[in-house]
Coordinates of C-alpha atoms and ligand atoms in Angstrom, one line a residue:
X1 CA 116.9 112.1 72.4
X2 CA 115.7 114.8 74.5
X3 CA 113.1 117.9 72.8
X4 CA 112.5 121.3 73.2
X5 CA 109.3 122.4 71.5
X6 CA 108.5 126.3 71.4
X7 CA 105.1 127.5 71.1
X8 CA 101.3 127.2 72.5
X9 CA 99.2 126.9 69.9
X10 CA 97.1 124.6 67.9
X11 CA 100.4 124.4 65.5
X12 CA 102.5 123.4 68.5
X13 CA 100.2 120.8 69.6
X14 CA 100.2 119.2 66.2
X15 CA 103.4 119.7 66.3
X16 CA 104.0 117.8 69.6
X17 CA 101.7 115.2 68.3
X18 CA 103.7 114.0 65.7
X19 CA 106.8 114.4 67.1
X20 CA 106.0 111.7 70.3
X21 CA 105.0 109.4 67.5
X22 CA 108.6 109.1 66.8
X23 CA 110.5 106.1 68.1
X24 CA 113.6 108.8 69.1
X25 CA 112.3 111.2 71.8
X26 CA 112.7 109.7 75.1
X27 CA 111.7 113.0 76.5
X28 CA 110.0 116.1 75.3
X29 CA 109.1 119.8 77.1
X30 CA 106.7 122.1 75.4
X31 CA 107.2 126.1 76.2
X32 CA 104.8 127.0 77.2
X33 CA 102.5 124.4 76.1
X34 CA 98.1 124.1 76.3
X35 CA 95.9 122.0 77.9
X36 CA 95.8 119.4 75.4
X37 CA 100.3 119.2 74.7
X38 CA 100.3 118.1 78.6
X39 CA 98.4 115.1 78.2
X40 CA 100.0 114.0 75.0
X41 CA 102.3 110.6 75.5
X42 CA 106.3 109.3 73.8
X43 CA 106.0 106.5 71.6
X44 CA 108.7 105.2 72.8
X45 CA 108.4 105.7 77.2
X46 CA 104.5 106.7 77.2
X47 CA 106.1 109.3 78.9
X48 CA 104.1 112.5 78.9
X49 CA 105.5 116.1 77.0
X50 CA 106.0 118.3 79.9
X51 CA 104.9 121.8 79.3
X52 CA 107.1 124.4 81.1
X53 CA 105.9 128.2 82.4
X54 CA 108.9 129.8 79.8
X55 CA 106.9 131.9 77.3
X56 CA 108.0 131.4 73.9
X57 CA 109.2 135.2 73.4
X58 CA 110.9 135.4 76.9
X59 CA 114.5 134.3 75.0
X60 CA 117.0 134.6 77.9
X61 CA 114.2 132.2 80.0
X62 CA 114.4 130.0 77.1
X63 CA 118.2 129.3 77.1
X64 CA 118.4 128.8 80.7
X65 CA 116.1 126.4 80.4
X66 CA 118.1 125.0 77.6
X67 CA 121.5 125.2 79.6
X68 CA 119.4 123.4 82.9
X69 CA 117.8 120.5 80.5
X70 CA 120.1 120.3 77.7
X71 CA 117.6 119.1 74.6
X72 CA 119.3 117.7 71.8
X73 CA 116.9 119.6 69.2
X74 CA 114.9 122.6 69.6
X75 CA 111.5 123.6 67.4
X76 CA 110.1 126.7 67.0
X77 CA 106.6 127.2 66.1
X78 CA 106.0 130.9 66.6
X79 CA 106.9 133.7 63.7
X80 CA 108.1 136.1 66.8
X81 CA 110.6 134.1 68.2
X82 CA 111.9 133.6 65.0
X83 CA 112.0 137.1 64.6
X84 CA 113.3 137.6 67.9
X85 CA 116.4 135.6 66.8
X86 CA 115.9 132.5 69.0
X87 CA 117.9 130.1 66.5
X88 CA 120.7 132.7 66.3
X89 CA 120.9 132.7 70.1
X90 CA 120.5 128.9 70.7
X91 CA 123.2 128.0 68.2
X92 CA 125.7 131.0 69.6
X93 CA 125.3 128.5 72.8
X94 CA 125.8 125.1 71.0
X95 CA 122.2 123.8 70.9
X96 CA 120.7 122.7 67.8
X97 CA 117.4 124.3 67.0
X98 CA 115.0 124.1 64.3
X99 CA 113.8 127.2 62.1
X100 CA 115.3 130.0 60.2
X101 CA 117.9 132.2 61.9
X102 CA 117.0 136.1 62.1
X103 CA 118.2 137.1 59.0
X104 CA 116.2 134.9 56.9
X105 CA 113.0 135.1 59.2
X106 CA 112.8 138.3 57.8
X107 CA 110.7 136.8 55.1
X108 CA 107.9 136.6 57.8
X109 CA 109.2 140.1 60.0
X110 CA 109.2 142.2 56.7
X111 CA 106.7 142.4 53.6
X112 CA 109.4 145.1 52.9
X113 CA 112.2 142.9 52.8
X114 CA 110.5 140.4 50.8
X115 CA 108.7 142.3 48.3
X116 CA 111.9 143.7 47.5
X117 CA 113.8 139.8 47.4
X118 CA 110.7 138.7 45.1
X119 CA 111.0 141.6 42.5
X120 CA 114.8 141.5 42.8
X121 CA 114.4 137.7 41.8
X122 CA 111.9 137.2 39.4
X123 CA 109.5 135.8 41.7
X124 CA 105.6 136.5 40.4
X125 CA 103.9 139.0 42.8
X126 CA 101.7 141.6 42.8
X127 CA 102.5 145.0 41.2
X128 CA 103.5 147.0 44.6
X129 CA 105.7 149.6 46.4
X130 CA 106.7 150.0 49.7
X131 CA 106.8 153.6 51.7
X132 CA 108.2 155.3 54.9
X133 CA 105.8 158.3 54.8
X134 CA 101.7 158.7 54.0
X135 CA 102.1 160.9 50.9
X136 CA 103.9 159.3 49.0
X137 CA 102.4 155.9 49.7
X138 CA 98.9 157.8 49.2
X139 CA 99.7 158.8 46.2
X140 CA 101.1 155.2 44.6
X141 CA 97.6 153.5 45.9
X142 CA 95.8 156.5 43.9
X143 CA 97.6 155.2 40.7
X144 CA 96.5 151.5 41.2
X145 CA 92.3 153.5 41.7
X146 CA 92.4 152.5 45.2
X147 CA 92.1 148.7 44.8
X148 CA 94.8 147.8 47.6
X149 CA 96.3 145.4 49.7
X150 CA 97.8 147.9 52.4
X151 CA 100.0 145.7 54.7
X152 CA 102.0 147.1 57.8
X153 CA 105.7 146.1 57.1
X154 CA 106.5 144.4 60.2
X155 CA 104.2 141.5 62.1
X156 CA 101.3 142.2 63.6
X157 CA 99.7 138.9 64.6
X158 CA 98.0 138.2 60.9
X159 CA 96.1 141.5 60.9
X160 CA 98.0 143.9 59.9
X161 CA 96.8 144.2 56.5
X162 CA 94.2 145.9 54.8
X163 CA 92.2 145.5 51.7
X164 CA 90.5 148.5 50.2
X165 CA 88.8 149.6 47.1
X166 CA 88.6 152.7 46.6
X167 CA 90.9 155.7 47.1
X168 CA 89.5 157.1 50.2
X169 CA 89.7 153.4 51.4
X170 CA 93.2 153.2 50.7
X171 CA 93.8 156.5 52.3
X172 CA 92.3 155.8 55.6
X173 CA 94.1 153.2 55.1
X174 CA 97.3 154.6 55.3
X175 CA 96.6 157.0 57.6
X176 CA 95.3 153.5 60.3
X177 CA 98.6 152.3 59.4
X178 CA 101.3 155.2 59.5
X179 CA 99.3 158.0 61.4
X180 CA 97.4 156.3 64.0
X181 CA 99.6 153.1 64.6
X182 CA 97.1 150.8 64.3
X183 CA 99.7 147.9 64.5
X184 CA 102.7 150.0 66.4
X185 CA 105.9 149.6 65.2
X186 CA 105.0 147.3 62.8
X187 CA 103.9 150.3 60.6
X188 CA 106.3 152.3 60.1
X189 CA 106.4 151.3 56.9
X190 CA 103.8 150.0 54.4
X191 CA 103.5 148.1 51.6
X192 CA 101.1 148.9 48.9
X193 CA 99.7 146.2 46.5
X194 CA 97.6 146.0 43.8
X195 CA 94.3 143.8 44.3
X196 CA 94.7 140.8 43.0
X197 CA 91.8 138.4 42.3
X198 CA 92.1 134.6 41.9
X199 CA 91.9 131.4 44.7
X200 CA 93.8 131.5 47.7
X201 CA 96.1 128.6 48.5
X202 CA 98.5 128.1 51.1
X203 CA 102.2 126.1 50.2
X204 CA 104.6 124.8 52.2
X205 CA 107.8 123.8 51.6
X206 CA 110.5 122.1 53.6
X207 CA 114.2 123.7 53.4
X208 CA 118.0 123.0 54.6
X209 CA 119.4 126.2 52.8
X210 CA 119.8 124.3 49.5
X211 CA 117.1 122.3 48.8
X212 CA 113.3 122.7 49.5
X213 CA 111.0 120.1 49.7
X214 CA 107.2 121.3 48.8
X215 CA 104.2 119.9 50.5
X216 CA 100.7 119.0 48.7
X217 CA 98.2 121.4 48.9
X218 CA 96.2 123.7 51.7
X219 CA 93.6 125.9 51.9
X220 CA 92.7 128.2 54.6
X221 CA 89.6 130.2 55.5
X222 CA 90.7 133.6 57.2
X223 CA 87.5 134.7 57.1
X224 CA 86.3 134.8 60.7
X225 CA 82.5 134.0 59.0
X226 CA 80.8 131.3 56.6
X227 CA 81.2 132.5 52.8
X228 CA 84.6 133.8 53.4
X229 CA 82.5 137.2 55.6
X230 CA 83.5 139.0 58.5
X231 CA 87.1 140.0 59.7
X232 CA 90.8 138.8 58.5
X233 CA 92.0 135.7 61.5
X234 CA 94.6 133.9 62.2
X235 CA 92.8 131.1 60.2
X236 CA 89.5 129.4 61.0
X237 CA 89.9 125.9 59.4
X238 CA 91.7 124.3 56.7
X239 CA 91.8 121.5 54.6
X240 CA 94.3 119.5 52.3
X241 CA 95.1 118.6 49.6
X242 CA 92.4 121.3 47.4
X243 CA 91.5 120.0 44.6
X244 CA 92.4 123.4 42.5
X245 CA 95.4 122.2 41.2
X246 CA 96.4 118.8 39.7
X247 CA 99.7 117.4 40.4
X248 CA 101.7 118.4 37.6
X249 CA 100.1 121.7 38.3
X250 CA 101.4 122.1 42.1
X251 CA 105.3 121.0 40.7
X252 CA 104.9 123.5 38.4
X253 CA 103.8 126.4 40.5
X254 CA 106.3 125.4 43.1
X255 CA 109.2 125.8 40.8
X256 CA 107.7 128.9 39.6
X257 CA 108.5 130.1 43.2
X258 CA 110.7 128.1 44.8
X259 CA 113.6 127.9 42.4
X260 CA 113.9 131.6 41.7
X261 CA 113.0 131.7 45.6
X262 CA 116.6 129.5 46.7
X263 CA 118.3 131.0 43.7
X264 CA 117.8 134.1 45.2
X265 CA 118.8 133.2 49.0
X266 CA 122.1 131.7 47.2
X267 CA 122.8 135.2 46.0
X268 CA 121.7 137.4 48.8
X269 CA 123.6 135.0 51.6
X270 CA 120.4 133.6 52.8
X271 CA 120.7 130.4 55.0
X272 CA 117.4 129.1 55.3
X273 CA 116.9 126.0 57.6
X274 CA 113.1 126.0 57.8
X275 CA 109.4 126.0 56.6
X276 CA 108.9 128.6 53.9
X277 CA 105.1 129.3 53.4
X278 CA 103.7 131.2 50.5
X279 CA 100.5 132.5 50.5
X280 CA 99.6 132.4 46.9
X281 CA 96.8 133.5 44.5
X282 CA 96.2 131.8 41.6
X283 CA 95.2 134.8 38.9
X284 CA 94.3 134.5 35.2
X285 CA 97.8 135.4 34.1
X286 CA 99.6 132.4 36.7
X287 CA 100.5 132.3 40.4
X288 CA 101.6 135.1 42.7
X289 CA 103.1 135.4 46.1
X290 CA 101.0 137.8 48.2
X291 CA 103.5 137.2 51.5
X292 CA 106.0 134.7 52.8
X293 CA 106.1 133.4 56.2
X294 CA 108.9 131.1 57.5
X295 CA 107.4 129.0 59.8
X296 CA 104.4 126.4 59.5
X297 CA 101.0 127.2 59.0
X298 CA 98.1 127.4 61.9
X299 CA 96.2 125.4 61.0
X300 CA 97.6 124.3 57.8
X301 CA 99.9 122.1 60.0
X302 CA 97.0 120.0 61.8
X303 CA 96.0 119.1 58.3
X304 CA 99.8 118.4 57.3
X305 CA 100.6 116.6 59.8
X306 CA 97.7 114.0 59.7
X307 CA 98.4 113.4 56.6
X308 CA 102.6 113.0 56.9
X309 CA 103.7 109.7 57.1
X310 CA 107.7 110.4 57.6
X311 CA 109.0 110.5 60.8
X312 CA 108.9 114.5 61.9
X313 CA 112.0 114.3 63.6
X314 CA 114.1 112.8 61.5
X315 CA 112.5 115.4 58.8
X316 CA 113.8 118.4 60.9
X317 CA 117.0 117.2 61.9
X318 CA 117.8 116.3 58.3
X319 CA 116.4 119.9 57.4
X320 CA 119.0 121.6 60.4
X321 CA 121.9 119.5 59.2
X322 CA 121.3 120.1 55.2
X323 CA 120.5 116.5 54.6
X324 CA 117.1 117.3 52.8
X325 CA 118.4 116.2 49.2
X326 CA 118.2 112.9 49.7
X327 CA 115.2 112.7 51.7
X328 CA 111.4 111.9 50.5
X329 CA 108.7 113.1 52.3
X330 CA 105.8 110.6 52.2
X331 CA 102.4 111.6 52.6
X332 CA 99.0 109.2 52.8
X333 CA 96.4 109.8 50.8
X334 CA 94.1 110.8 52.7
X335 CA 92.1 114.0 52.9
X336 CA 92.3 116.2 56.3
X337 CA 90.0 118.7 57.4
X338 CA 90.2 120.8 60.7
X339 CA 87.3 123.0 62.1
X340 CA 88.6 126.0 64.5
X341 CA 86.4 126.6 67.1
X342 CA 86.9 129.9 68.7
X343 CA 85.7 132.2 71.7
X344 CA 82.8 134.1 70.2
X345 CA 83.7 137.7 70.0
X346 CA 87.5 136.8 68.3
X347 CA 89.3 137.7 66.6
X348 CA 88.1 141.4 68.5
X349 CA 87.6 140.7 72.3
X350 CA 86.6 137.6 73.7
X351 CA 85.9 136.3 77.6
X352 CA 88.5 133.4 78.6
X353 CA 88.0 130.4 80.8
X354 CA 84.8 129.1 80.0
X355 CA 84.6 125.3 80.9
X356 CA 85.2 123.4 77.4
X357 CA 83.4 119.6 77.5
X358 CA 83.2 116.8 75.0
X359 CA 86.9 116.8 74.2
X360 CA 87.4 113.2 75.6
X361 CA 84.2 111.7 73.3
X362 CA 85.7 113.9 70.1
X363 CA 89.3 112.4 70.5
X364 CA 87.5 109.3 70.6
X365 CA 86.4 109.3 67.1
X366 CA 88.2 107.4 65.1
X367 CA 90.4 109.3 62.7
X368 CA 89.6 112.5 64.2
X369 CA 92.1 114.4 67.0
X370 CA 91.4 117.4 69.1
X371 CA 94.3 119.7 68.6
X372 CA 94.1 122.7 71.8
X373 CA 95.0 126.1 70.5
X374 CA 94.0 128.5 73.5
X375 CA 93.2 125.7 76.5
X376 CA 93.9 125.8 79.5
X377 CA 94.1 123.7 83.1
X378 CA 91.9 125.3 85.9
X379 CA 90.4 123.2 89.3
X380 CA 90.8 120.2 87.2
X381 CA 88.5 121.4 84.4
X382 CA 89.4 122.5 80.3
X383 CA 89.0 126.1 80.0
X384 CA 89.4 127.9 77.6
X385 CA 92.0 130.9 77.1
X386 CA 92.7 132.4 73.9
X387 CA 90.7 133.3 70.8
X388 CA 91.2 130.4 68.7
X389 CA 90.5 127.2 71.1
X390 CA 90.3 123.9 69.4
X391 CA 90.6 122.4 65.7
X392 CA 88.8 119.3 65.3
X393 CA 90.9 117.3 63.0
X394 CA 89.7 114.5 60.8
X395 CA 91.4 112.2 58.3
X396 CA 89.4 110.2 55.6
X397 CA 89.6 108.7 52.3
X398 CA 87.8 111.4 50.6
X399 CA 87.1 115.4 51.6
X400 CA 83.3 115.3 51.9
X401 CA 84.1 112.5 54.7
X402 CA 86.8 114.4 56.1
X403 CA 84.9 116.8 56.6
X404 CA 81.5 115.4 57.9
X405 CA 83.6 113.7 60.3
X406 CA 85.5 116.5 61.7
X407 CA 82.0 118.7 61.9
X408 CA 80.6 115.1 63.5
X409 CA 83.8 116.0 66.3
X410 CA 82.7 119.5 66.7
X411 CA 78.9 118.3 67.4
X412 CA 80.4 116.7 71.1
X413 CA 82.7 119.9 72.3
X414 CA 79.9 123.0 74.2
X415 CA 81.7 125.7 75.4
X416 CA 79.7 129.4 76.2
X417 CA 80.1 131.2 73.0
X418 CA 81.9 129.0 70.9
X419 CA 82.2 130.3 67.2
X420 CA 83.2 128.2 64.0
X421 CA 82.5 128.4 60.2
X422 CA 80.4 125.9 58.8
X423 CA 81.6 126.0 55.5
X424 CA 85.0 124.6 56.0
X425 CA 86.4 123.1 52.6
X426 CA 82.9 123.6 50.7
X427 CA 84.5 125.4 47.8
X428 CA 86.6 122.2 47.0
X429 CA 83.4 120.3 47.7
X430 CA 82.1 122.4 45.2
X431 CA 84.8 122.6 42.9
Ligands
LIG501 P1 98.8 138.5 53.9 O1 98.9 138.5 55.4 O2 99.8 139.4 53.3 O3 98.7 137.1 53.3 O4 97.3 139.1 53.7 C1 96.2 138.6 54.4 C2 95.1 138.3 53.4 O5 94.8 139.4 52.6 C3 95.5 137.3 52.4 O6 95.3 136.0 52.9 C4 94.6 137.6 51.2 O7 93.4 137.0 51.4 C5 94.5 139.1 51.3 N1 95.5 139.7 50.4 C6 96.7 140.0 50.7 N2 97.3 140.6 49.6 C7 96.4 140.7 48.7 C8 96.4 141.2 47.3 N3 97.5 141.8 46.8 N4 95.3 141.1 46.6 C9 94.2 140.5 47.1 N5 94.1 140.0 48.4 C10 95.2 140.1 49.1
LIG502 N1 97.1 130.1 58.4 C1 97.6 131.3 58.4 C2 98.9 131.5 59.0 O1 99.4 130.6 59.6 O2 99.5 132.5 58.8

């Protein structure tokens, strides 16, 4: 079968990577693709994927390039084509496509919309309102003393949120948000929660608008510095499964979400065909959902992914057709730990196309895969071309060796500036 993958990043090339290890592609494009998706290889041709110039917002560039090449499944990686309503369009046009159609993206394209599905349906959150003008949203993050989450309603690529704690804090806040448009459009309205203290994890589940399958354990660092320092990122390294909740543990706090969670899509005509992510904080008085998102993870997938043994495409077509119910997801286990390494500078401003080296003598490692996020081809040479650049991916029978393993990968990559934490999944190590 022939695939359409959407997306660039280091989520798309893990993406990729799993999907050519499936017996059933017999060809595969990537829009628009890195450095490192081009020189991945089918299982079953040794093919290569061949990235196309289509950016994976440009939606009327996408379809024609659907209607030309005719791909018998489409994946979407990205939260903003999502948004956009690439699954509606695809499927208007007969193709079938992977991911949540537009109105149940909204998960993702509105803390609004979902704060108001979550109290609606008994989902646990944190105590919060939402607001169309300052005063009023000044005054609610007064009665809470200040200590806020302020979060821009719409997307604004992982930043738009702001953590204060004190009242003229949260008023500045606010006023970054709804006065001076710090994220656009995104913040035209805000959502206001209370502060909420407790460990972060990240959980994913797998969903064919009845059922929803949930994946073992993640934790990210958004953090851009070592002991969790510095400004929110898109994510500088995760690892899975964390150790901070036992099995029985993770079934429990699934169905503390998830069931309320499809319950509620039942009621409100939800059809969602897709990867649901929490973001949840585990408090003192049980787990809350901070924000949804409806797509997978960056980098939680590189960590998933090494660690799924299922075949990913039959996965997703079972999760497009509503076959999930019957379907185990396998997973080894192993422990996975991926190292970002970013342009120094990110996530503010960074200089792009900086010759990357080592890549080759990384992906040799055994174990251990170089995942590109913001690569590039230019005069033959790796360069870099985005903030987050590579996560160096490594699979062992433990964490600590995970993780020694993927910092032993990052040890051969040198590129001017590079920037990474060097306390990627020492909390669990810890714990
Ligand atoms: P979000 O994009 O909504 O997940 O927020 C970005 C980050 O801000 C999260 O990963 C948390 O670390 C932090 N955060 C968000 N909401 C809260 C909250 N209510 N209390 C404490 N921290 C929060
Ligand atoms: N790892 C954070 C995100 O994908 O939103």
């Amino acid at each position: 079968m022939k695939l359409l993958v959407i997306g660039s990043g280091g989520r798309e090339h893990a993406l990729v990577w799993k999907l050519a290890q499936s017996p059933h592609p017999t060809r595969m494009w990537c829009a628009p693709g890195n450095a490192g998706i081009a020189a991945e290889r089918l299982a079953s041709n040794v093919a290569l994927v061949e990235c196309v110039p289509v950016s994976a917002e440009d939606l009327p560039a996408l379809l024609d390039f659907a209607k030309r090449e005719r791909p018998d499944l489409t994946v979407v990686g990205p939260d903003n084509s999502l948004a956009a309503g690439v699954v509606d369009l695809f499927q208007a046009h007969g193709f079938k496509i992977w991911g949540p159609n537009q109105k149940a993206a909204q998960f993702e394209a509105s803390k609004a919309f979902s704060q108001d599905f979550m109290e609606r349906h008994g989902i646990p959150t944190a105590k919060s309102g939402t607001f169309a003008e300052p005063v009023a949203a000044k005054k609610f993050a007064a009665s809470l003393d200040g200590r806020c989450a302020v979060k821009a309603d719409g997307l604004a690529l992982g930043k738009g949120v702001l953590l204060t704690t004190n009242v003229r804090e949260a008023e500045q806040a606010v006023d970054e948000i709804m006065v001076s448009k710090a994220f656009g459009a995104a913040g035209q309205r805000v959502v206001i929660q209370e502060l909420i203290e407790g460990m972060e994890i990240s959980l994913h589940a797998l969903c064919d608008g009845k059922v929803a399958k949930l994946f073992p354990t993640a934790q990210d660092h958004k953090r851009a510095l070592d002991g969790d320092a510095g400004l929110n990122t898109g994510g500088m390294g995760t690892y899975s499964p964390a150790p901070f909740l036992t099995d029985t543990q993770l079934t429990e706090v699934g169905d503390a979400i998830l069931k309320p969670w499809l319950r509620g899509c039942a009621a409100d005509n939800i059809d969602f065909r897709g990867l649901i992510y929490p973001g949840v904080m585990l408090t003192k008085s049980g787990p809350k959902v901070l924000e949804f998102n409806a797509r997978f993870g960056d980098p939680e997938t590189q960590v998933y992914l090494t660690r799924l043994e299922s075949d990913l495409v039959e996965l997703l077509l079972a999760s497009c057709e509503g076959r999930l119910a019957g379907i185990e997801l396998k997973w080894s286990t192993a422990a996975s730990v991926c190292v970002v390494m970013a342009s120094g500078g990110y996530p503010g401003n960074y200089a792009k196309e900086k010759v990357i080296t080592g890549i080759g003598e990384a992906d040799a490692l055994p174990g251990t895969k170089v995942f590109h996020a913001g690569t590039a081809l230019k005069d033959g040479h790796v360069v870099t071309s985005g903030g987050r650049v590579l996560g160096l991916t490594a699979w062992r029978p433990t964490l600590a060796a995970a993780r020694d393993a993927a910092y032993a990968a990052v040890d051969k990559i040198r590129f001017e500036g590079a920037q990474f934490r060097r306390d990627i999944a020492a909390k669990a190590l810890r714990a």
